[in-house]
PDB file of C-alpha atoms in Angstrom:
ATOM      1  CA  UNK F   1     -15.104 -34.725  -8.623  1.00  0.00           C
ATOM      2  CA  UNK F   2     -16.005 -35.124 -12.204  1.00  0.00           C
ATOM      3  CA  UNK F   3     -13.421 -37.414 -14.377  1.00  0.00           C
ATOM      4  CA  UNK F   4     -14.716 -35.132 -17.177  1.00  0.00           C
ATOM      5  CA  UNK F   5     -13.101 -31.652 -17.312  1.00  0.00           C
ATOM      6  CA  UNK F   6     -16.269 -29.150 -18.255  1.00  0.00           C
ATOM      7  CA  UNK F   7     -14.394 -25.559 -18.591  1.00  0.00           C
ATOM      8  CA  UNK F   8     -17.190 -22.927 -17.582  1.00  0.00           C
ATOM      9  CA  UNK F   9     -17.831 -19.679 -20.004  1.00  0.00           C
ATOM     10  CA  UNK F  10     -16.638 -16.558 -19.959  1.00  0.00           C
ATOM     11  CA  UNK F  11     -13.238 -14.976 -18.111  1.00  0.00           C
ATOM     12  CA  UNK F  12     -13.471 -17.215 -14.698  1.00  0.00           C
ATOM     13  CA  UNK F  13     -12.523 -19.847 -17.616  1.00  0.00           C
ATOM     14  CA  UNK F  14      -9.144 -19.051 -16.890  1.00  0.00           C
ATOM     15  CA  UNK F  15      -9.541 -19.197 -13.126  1.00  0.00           C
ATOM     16  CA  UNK F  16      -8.630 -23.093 -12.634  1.00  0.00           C
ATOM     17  CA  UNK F  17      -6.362 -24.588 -10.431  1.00  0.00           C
ATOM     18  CA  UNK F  18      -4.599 -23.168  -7.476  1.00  0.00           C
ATOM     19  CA  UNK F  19      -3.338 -20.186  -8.907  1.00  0.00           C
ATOM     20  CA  UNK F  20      -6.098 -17.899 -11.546  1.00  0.00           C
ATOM     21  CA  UNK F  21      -3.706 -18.554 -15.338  1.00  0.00           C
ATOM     22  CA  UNK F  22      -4.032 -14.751 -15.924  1.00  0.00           C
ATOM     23  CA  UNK F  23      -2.005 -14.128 -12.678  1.00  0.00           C
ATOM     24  CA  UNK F  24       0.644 -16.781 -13.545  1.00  0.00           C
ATOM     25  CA  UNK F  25       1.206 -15.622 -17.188  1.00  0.00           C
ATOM     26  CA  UNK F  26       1.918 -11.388 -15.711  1.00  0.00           C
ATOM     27  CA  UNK F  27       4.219 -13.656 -12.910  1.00  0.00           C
ATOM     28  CA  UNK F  28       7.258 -14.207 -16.129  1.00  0.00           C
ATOM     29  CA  UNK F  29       7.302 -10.923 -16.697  1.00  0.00           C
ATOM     30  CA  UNK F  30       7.623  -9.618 -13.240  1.00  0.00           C
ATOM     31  CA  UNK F  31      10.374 -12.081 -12.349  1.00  0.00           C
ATOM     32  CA  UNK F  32      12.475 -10.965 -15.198  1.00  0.00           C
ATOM     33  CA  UNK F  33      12.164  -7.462 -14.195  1.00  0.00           C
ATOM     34  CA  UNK F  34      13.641  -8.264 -11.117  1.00  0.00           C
ATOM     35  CA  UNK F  35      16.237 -10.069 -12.515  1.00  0.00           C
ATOM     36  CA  UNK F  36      16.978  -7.719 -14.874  1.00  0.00           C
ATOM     37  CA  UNK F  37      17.726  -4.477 -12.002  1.00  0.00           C
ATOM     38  CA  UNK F  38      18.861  -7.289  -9.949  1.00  0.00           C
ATOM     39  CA  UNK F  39      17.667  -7.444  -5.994  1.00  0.00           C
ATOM     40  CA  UNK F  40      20.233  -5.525  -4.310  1.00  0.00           C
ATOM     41  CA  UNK F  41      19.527  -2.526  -6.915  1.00  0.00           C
ATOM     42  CA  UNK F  42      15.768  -2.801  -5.863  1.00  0.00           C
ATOM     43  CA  UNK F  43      16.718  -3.583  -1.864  1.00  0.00           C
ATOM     44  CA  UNK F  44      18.790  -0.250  -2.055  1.00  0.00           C
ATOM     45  CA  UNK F  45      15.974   1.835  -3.825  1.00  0.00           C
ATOM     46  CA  UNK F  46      13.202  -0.016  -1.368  1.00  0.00           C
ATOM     47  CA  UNK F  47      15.815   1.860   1.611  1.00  0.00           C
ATOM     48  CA  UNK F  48      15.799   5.157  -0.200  1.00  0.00           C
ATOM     49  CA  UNK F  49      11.991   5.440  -0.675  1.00  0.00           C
ATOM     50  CA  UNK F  50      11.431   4.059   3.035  1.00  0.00           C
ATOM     51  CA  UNK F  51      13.679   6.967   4.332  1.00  0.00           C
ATOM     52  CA  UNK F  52      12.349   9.377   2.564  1.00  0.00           C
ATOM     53  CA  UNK F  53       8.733   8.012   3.387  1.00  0.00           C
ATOM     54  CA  UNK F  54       9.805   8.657   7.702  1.00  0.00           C
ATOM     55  CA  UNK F  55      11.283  11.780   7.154  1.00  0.00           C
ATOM     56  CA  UNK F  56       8.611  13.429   5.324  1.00  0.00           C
ATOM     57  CA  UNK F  57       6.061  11.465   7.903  1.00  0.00           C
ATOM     58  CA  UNK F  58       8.108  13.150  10.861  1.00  0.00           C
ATOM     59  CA  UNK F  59       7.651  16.422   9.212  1.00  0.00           C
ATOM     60  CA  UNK F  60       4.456  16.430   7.898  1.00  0.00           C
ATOM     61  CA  UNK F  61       2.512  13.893   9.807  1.00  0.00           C
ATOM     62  CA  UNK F  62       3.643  13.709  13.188  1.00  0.00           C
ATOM     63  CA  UNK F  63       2.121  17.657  13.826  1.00  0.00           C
ATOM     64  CA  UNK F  64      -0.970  15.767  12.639  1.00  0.00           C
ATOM     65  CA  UNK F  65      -1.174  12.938  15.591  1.00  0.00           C
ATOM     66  CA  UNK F  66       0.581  10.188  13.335  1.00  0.00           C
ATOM     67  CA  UNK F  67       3.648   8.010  14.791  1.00  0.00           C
ATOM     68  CA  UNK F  68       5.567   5.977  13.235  1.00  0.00           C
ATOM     69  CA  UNK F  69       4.871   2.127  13.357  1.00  0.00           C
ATOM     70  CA  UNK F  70       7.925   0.494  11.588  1.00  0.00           C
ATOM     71  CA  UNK F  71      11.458   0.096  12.708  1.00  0.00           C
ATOM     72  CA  UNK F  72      13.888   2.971  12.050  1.00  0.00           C
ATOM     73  CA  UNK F  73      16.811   1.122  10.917  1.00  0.00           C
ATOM     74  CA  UNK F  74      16.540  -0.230   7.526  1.00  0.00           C
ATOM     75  CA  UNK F  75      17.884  -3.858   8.131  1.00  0.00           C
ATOM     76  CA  UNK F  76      14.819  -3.930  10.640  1.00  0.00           C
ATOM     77  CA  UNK F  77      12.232  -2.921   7.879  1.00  0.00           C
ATOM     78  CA  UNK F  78      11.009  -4.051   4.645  1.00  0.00           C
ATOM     79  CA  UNK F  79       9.398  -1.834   2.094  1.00  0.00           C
ATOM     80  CA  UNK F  80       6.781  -0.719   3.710  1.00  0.00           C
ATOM     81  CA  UNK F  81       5.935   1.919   5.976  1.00  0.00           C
ATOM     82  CA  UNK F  82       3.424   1.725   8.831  1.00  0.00           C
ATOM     83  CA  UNK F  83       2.305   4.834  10.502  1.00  0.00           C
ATOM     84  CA  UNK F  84      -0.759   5.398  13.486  1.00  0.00           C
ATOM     85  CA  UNK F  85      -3.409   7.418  13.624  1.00  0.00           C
ATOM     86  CA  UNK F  86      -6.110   7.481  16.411  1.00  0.00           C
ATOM     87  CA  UNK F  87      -8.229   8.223  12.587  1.00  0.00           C
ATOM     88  CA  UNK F  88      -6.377   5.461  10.502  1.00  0.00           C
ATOM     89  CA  UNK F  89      -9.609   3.836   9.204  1.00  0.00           C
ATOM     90  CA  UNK F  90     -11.548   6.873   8.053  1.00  0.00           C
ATOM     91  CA  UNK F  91      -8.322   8.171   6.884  1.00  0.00           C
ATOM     92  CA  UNK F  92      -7.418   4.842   4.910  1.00  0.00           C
ATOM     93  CA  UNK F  93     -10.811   4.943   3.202  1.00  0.00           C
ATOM     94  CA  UNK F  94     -10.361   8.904   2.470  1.00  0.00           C
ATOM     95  CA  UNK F  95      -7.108   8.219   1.246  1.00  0.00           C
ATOM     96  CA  UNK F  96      -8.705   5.600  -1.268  1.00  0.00           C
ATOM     97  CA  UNK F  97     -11.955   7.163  -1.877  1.00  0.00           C
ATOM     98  CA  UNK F  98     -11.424  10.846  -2.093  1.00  0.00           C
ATOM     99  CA  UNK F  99      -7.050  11.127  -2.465  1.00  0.00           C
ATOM    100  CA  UNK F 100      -6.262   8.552  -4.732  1.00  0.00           C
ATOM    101  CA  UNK F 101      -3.794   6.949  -2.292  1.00  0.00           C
ATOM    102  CA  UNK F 102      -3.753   2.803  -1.863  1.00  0.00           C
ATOM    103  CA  UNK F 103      -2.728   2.180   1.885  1.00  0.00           C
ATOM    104  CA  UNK F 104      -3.786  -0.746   3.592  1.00  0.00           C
ATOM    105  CA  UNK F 105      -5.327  -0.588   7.225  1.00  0.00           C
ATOM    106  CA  UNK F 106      -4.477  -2.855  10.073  1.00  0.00           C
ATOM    107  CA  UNK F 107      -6.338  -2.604  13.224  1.00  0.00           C
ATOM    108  CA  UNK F 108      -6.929  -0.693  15.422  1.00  0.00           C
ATOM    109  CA  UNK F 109      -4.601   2.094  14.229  1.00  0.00           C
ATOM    110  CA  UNK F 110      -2.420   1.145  11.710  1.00  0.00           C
ATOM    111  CA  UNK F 111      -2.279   2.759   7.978  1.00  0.00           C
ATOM    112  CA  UNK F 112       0.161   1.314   5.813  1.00  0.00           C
ATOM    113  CA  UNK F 113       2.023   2.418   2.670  1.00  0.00           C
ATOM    114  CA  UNK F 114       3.689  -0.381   0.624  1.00  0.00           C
ATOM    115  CA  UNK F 115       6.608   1.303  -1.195  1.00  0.00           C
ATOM    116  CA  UNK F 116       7.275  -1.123  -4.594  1.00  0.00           C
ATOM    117  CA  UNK F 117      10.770   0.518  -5.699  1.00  0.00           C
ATOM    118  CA  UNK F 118      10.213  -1.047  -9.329  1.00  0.00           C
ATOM    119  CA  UNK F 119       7.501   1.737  -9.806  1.00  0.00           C
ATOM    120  CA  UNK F 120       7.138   3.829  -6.969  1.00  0.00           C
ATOM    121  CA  UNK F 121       9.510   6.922  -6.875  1.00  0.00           C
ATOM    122  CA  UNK F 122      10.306   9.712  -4.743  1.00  0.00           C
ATOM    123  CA  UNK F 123       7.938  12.328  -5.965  1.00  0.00           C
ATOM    124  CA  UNK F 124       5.206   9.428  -5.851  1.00  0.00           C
ATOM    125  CA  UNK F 125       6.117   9.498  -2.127  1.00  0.00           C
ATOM    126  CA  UNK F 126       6.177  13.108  -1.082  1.00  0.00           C
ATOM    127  CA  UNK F 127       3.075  13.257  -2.969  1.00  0.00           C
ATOM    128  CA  UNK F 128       1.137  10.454  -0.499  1.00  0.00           C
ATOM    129  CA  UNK F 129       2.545  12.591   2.250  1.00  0.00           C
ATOM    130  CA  UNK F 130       0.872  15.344   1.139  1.00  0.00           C
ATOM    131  CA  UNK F 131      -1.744  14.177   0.219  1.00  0.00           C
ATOM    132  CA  UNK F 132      -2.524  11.944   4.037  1.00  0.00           C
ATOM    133  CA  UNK F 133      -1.737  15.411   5.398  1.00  0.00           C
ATOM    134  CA  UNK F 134      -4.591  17.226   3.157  1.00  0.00           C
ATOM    135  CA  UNK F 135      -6.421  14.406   4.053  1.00  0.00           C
ATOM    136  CA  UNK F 136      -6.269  14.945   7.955  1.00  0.00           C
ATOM    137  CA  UNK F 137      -6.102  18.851   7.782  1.00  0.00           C
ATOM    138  CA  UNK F 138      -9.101  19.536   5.808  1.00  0.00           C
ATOM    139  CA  UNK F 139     -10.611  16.916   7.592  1.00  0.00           C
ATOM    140  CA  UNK F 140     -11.665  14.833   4.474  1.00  0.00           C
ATOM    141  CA  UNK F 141     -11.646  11.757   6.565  1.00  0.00           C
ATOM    142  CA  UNK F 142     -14.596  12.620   8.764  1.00  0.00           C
ATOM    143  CA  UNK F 143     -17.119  11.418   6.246  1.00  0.00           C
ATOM    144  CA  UNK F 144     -16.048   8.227   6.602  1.00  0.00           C
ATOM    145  CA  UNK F 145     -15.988   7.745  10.327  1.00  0.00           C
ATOM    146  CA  UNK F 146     -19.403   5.889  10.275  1.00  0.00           C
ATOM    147  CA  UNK F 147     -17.729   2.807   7.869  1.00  0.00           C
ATOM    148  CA  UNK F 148     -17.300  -0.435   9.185  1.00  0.00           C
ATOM    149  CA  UNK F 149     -13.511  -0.852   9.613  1.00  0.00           C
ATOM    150  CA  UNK F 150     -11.602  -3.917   7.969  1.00  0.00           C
ATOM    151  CA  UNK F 151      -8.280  -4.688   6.864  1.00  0.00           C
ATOM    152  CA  UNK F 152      -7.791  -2.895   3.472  1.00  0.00           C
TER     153      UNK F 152
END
């Protein structure tokens, strides 16, 4: 440990520190958003999208060999939605690669939709749906069987 501070070149010049500066400086604006709808505005939107998000899995998804992962009841569940799949790797990656979907994966079966209700919307919801469900129909997924699973 230098006494001597020697910033390095470049864009990882702002990466000092515990947190990278970049990160902090977007964190202002993000808090006053939040403050500004005001957290039980966003609680009661993150509800609404999570419903909607198991109903239209039940409906489309379950015919497919999905179940649902997260609690029913609301108070039980945060804003995300966690669904299995015997498939949920190859799926998650066809999801990212091919359907322009950004779940997360948790082994061995777990795919994952976070559900931010300060940007995500209802629409933006059916249309993951449909699109996991093109995804498993038309068998997109298949091509990425053979990829080395890890958490997304």
């Amino acid at each position: 440990f230098d006494l001597e501070f020697t910033p390095t070149t470049g864009i990882r010049r702002f990466h000092v520190g515990t947190m990278p500066t970049l990160s902090l400086a977007a964190l202002e604006a993000g808090a006053a958003q939040v403050a500004e709808v005001g957290i039980d505005t966003i609680r009661e939107v993150s509800v609404s999208l999570t419903e909607l998000m198991i109903a239209e899995a039940e409906e489309h998804l379950t015919p497919l060999g999905f179940t649902l992962r997260s609690p029913r009841d609301a108070a039980q569940r945060g804003s995300h939605v966690s669904l299995s799949h015997p498939d949920a790797w190859p799926i998650t990656r066809a999801l990212i690669e091919d359907a322009k979907v950004l779940p997360d994966f948790r082994a061995p079966d777990s795919l994952r939709l976070g559900i931010a209700p300060l940007y995500i919307s209802h629409v933006d919801v059916h249309t993951a749906v449909q699109r996991i469900a093109t995804v498993v129909r038309e068998g997109l997924h298949e091509r990425h069987r053979d990829a080395a699973a890890a958490v997304t």
